[in-house]
CSV table of C-alpha atoms in Angstrom, one decimal:
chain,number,residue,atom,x,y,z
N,16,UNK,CA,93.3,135.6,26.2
N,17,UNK,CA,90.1,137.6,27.3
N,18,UNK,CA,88.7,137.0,31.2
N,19,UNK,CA,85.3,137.1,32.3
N,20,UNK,CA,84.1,139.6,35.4
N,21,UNK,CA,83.1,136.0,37.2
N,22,UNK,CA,86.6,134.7,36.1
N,23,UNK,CA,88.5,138.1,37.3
N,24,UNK,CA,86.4,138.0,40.5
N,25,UNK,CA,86.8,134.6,41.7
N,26,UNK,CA,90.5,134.9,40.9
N,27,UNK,CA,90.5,138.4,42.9
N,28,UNK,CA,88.6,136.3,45.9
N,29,UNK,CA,90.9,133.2,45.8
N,30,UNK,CA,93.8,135.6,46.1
N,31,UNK,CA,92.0,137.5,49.1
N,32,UNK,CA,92.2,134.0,50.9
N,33,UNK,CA,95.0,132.9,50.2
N,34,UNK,CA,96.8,136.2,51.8
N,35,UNK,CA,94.7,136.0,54.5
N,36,UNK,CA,95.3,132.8,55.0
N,37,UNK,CA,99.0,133.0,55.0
N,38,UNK,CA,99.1,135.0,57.4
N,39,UNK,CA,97.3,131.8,59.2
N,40,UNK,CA,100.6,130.2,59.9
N,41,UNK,CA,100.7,126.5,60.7
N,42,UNK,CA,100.5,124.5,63.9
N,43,UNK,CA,103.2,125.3,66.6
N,44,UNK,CA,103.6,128.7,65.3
N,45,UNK,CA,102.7,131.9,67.7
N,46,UNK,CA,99.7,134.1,66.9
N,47,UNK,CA,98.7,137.4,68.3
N,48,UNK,CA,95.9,137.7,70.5
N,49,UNK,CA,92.8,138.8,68.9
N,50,UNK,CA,89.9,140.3,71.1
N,51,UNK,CA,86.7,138.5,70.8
N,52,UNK,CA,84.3,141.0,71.3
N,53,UNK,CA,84.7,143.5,67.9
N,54,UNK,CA,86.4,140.8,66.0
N,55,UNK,CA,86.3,140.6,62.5
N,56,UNK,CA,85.1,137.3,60.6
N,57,UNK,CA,85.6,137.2,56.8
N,58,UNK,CA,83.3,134.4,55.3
N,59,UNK,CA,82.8,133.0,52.1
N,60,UNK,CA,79.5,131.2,51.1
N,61,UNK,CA,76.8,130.3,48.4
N,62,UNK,CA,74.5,133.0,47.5
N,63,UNK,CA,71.4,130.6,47.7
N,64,UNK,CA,72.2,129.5,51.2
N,65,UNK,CA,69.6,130.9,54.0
N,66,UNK,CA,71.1,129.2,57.2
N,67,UNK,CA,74.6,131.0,56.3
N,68,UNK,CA,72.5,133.9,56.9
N,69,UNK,CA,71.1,133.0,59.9
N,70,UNK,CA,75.3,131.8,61.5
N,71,UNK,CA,76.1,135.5,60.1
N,72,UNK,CA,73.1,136.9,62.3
N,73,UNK,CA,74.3,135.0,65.2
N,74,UNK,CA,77.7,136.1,64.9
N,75,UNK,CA,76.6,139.4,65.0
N,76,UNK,CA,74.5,139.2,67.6
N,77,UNK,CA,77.8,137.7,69.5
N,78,UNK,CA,79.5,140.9,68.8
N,79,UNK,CA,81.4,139.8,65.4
N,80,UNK,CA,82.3,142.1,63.2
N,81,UNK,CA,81.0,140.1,60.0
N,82,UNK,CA,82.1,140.0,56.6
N,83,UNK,CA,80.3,138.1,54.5
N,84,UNK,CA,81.7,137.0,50.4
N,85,UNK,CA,79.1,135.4,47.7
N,86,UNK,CA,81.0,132.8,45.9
N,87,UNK,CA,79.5,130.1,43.1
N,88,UNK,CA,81.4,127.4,44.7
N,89,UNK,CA,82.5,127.5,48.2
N,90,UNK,CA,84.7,124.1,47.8
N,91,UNK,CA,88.2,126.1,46.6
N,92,UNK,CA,87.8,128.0,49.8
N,93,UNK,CA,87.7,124.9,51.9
N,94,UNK,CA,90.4,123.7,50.1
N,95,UNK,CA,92.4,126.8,50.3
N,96,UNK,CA,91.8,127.0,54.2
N,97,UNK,CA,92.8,123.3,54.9
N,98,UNK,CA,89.5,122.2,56.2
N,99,UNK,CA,89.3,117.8,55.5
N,100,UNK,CA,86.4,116.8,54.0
N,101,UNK,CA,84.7,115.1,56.6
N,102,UNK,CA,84.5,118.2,58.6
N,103,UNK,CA,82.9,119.9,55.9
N,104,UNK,CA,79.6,121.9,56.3
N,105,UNK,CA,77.6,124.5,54.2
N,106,UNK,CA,80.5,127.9,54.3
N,107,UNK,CA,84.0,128.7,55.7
N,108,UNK,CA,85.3,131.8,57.2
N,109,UNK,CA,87.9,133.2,59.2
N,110,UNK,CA,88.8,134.9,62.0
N,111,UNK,CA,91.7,136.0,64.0
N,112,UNK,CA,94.3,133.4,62.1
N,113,UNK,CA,92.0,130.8,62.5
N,114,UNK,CA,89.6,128.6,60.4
N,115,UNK,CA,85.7,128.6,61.0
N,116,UNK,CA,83.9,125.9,59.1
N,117,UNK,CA,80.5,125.6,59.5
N,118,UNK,CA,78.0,126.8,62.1
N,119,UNK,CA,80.6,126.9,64.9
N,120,UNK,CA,78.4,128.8,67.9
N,121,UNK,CA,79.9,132.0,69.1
N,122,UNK,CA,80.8,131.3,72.7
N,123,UNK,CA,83.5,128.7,71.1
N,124,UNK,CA,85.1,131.2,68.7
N,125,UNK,CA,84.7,133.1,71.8
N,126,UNK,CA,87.1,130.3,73.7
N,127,UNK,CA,89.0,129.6,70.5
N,128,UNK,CA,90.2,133.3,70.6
N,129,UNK,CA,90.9,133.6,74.1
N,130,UNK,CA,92.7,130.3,74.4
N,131,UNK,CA,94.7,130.2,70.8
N,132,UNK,CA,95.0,126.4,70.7
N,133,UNK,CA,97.7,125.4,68.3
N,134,UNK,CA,95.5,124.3,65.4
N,135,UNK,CA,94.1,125.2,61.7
N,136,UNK,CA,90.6,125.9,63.3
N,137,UNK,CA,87.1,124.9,64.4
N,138,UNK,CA,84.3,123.0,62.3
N,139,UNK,CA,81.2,121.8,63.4
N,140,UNK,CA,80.7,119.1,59.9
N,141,UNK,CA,77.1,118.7,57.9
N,142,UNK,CA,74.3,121.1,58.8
N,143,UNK,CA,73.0,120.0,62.4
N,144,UNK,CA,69.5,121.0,62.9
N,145,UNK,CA,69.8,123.0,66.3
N,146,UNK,CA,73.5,124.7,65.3
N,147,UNK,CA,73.2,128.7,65.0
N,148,UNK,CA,72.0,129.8,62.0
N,149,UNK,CA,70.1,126.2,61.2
N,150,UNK,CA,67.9,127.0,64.9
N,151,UNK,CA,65.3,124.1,64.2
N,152,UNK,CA,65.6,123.1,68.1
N,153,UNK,CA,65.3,119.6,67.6
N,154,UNK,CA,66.9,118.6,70.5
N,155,UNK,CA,69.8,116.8,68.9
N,156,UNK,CA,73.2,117.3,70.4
N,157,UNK,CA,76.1,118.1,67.7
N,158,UNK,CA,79.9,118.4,68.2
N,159,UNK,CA,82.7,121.5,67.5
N,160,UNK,CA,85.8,120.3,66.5
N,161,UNK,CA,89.1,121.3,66.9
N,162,UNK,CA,91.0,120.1,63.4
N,163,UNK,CA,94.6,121.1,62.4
N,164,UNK,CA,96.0,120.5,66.0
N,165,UNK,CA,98.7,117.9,66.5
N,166,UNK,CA,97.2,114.7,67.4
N,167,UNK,CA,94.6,115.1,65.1
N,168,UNK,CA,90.8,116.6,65.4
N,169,UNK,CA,89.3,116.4,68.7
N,170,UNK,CA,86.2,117.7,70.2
N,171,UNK,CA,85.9,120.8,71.4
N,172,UNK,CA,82.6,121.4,72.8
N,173,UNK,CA,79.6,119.2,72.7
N,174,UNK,CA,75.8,120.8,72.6
C-alpha cells in the first residue's frame, strides 16, 4: 500500500495532537501550572484563513509563544480536542493542557492559565466581528466560554 506526503503528513499531525492532547487529561484531574507570559500555543488552521492570522498576531502581541500548523481540514482537530460543535469557530489550538477554539482574546487565556479551571477549554463559537484577529470593531458584544467543565459550558467572559 503506497502513502501520499499529504496522507503521511496529516497522519504525522493527527498523531502530534493526539499526544499532546493526552497529556490534556480530563476534568477533575490536576494540571501543572503553566506561566502565561512566554507560553507556548500550538494551533492548527486552514491555510486560506486571514483572521487566524490576525488571533496569531494578537497572541503574540500578548506574549504567546505561537506555533502555528496548516492543515486542509481543521474539523479532525476539533474532533480530536473534544471541542462540541456549537462552539465551533474558524481554528483550534492549545495551550498549557487546555483547549483554545476560536478567537479566545488573550487576557482570558491569560485567566484560564492562572486560574486552571477544571475543564477541556475555552471557545469563543462563529467568527464575531470585533474578536482578535477578526478586529472589524463593530460594536457587537460576543461571549468566551468555558466548555468541558462539570455542569456544562458556561460563560466566561463577556466583551
Amino acid at each position: 500500500m503506497s502513502m501520499t506526503r499529504r496522507t503521511m503528513m496529516r497522519g504525522a499531525a493527527m498523531a502530534v495532537l493526539a499526544l499532546g492532547l493526552g497529556s490534556m487529561g480530563l476534568p477533575g484531574m490536576v494540571r501543572a501550572a503553566v506561566p502565561a507570559t512566554g507560553a507556548a500555543v500550538e494551533g492548527w488552521k486552514a491555510a486560506s484563513c486571514e483572521c487566524c492570522e490576525g488571533w496569531v498576531r494578537h497572541m503574540r502581541a500578548a506574549g504567546f509563544d505561537v506555533t502555528v500548523h496548516v492543515v486542509d481540514d481543521v474539523t479532525p482537530m476539533k474532533r480530536m480536542a473534544g471541542v462540541p460543535d456549537d462552539l465551533a469557530s474558524c481554528h483550534t489550538a492549545r495551550v498549557g493542557g487546555y483547549v483554545l477554539e476560536g478567537h479566545v482574546p488573550a487576557d482570558d487565556v491569560k485567566r484560564l492559565l492562572a486560574e486552571r479551571p477544571q475543564a477541556r477549554g475555552l471557545a469563543v463559537p462563529g467568527m464575531p466581528q470585533d474578536a482578535p484577529g477578526m478586529d472589524m470593531a463593530s460594536g457587537q458584544p460576543y461571549q468566551v466560554v468555558l466548555f468541558g467543565a462539570a455542569g456544562g459550558p458556561q460563560v466566561y467572559a463577556r466583551h
